[in-house]
Amino acid sequence: MEITRNKNFIEVWLTNDEQETVDRKKLTDKLLADNEKSKVIFFLSGSADLVDCTSQLLIRNI
Protein backbone atom coordinates (compact mmCIF):
# COMPACT_ATOMS: atom_id res chain seq x y z
CA MET A 1 0.00 0.00 0.00
CA GLU A 2 1.26 3.43 -0.89
CA ILE A 3 -0.26 6.58 0.57
CA THR A 4 0.50 10.05 -0.77
CA ARG A 5 -0.86 13.15 0.92
CA ASN A 6 -1.47 16.35 -1.01
CA LYS A 7 -3.20 19.55 -0.01
CA ASN A 8 -6.66 18.60 -1.26
CA PHE A 9 -6.57 14.82 -1.52
CA ILE A 10 -4.97 11.64 -0.26
CA GLU A 11 -4.02 8.95 -2.78
CA VAL A 12 -4.13 5.31 -1.68
CA TRP A 13 -2.76 2.64 -4.02
CA LEU A 14 -3.81 -0.93 -3.24
CA THR A 15 -2.65 -4.21 -4.77
CA ASN A 16 -5.07 -7.07 -5.40
CA ASP A 17 -4.09 -8.74 -2.11
CA GLU A 18 -4.52 -5.52 -0.16
CA GLN A 19 -7.95 -4.93 -1.69
CA GLU A 20 -9.10 -8.18 -0.09
CA THR A 21 -7.76 -7.40 3.38
CA VAL A 22 -8.04 -3.62 3.80
CA ASP A 23 -11.29 -2.11 5.04
CA ARG A 24 -11.44 1.04 2.89
CA LYS A 25 -14.08 2.71 5.05
CA LYS A 26 -11.96 2.36 8.21
CA LEU A 27 -8.83 3.46 6.36
CA THR A 28 -10.66 6.51 4.99
CA ASP A 29 -11.85 7.47 8.46
CA LYS A 30 -8.33 7.10 9.83
CA LEU A 31 -6.78 9.16 7.03
CA LEU A 32 -9.35 11.94 7.37
CA ALA A 33 -8.95 12.19 11.14
CA ASP A 34 -6.20 14.79 10.64
CA ASN A 35 -7.75 16.64 7.72
CA GLU A 36 -11.46 16.27 7.06
CA LYS A 37 -11.32 18.71 4.13
CA SER A 38 -9.27 16.32 2.00
CA LYS A 39 -10.71 13.65 -0.25
CA VAL A 40 -9.42 10.10 -0.27
CA ILE A 41 -8.86 8.56 -3.70
CA PHE A 42 -8.31 4.81 -4.02
CA PHE A 43 -6.46 3.34 -6.99
CA LEU A 44 -7.30 -0.34 -7.21
CA SER A 45 -5.33 -2.89 -9.16
CA GLY A 46 -7.28 -5.09 -11.53
CA SER A 47 -6.04 -8.50 -12.55
CA ALA A 48 -2.67 -7.06 -13.62
CA ASP A 49 0.16 -5.66 -11.52
CA LEU A 50 -0.74 -2.09 -10.49
CA VAL A 51 2.82 -0.73 -10.58
CA ASP A 52 3.51 -2.22 -14.01
CA CYS A 53 0.25 -0.90 -15.45
CA THR A 54 0.91 2.57 -14.07
CA SER A 55 4.44 2.59 -15.45
CA GLN A 56 3.20 1.57 -18.89
CA LEU A 57 0.50 4.24 -18.80
CA LEU A 58 3.06 6.93 -17.94
CA ILE A 59 5.45 5.77 -20.65
CA ARG A 60 2.72 5.86 -23.30
CA ASN A 61 1.66 9.38 -22.35
CA ILE A 62 5.06 11.07 -22.29
Coordinates of C-alpha atoms in Angstrom, one line a residue:
M1 CA 0.0 0.0 0.0
E2 CA 1.3 3.4 -0.9
I3 CA -0.3 6.6 0.6
T4 CA 0.5 10.0 -0.8
R5 CA -0.9 13.1 0.9
N6 CA -1.5 16.3 -1.0
K7 CA -3.2 19.6 0.0
N8 CA -6.7 18.6 -1.3
F9 CA -6.6 14.8 -1.5
I10 CA -5.0 11.6 -0.3
E11 CA -4.0 8.9 -2.8
V12 CA -4.1 5.3 -1.7
W13 CA -2.8 2.6 -4.0
L14 CA -3.8 -0.9 -3.2
T15 CA -2.7 -4.2 -4.8
N16 CA -5.1 -7.1 -5.4
D17 CA -4.1 -8.7 -2.1
E18 CA -4.5 -5.5 -0.2
Q19 CA -8.0 -4.9 -1.7
E20 CA -9.1 -8.2 -0.1
T21 CA -7.8 -7.4 3.4
V22 CA -8.0 -3.6 3.8
D23 CA -11.3 -2.1 5.0
R24 CA -11.4 1.0 2.9
K25 CA -14.1 2.7 5.1
K26 CA -12.0 2.4 8.2
L27 CA -8.8 3.5 6.4
T28 CA -10.7 6.5 5.0
D29 CA -11.9 7.5 8.5
K30 CA -8.3 7.1 9.8
L31 CA -6.8 9.2 7.0
L32 CA -9.4 11.9 7.4
A33 CA -8.9 12.2 11.1
D34 CA -6.2 14.8 10.6
N35 CA -7.7 16.6 7.7
E36 CA -11.5 16.3 7.1
K37 CA -11.3 18.7 4.1
S38 CA -9.3 16.3 2.0
K39 CA -10.7 13.6 -0.2
V40 CA -9.4 10.1 -0.3
I41 CA -8.9 8.6 -3.7
F42 CA -8.3 4.8 -4.0
F43 CA -6.5 3.3 -7.0
L44 CA -7.3 -0.3 -7.2
S45 CA -5.3 -2.9 -9.2
G46 CA -7.3 -5.1 -11.5
S47 CA -6.0 -8.5 -12.5
A48 CA -2.7 -7.1 -13.6
D49 CA 0.2 -5.7 -11.5
L50 CA -0.7 -2.1 -10.5
V51 CA 2.8 -0.7 -10.6
D52 CA 3.5 -2.2 -14.0
C53 CA 0.3 -0.9 -15.5
T54 CA 0.9 2.6 -14.1
S55 CA 4.4 2.6 -15.5
Q56 CA 3.2 1.6 -18.9
L57 CA 0.5 4.2 -18.8
L58 CA 3.1 6.9 -17.9
I59 CA 5.5 5.8 -20.6
R60 CA 2.7 5.9 -23.3
N61 CA 1.7 9.4 -22.3
I62 CA 5.1 11.1 -22.3

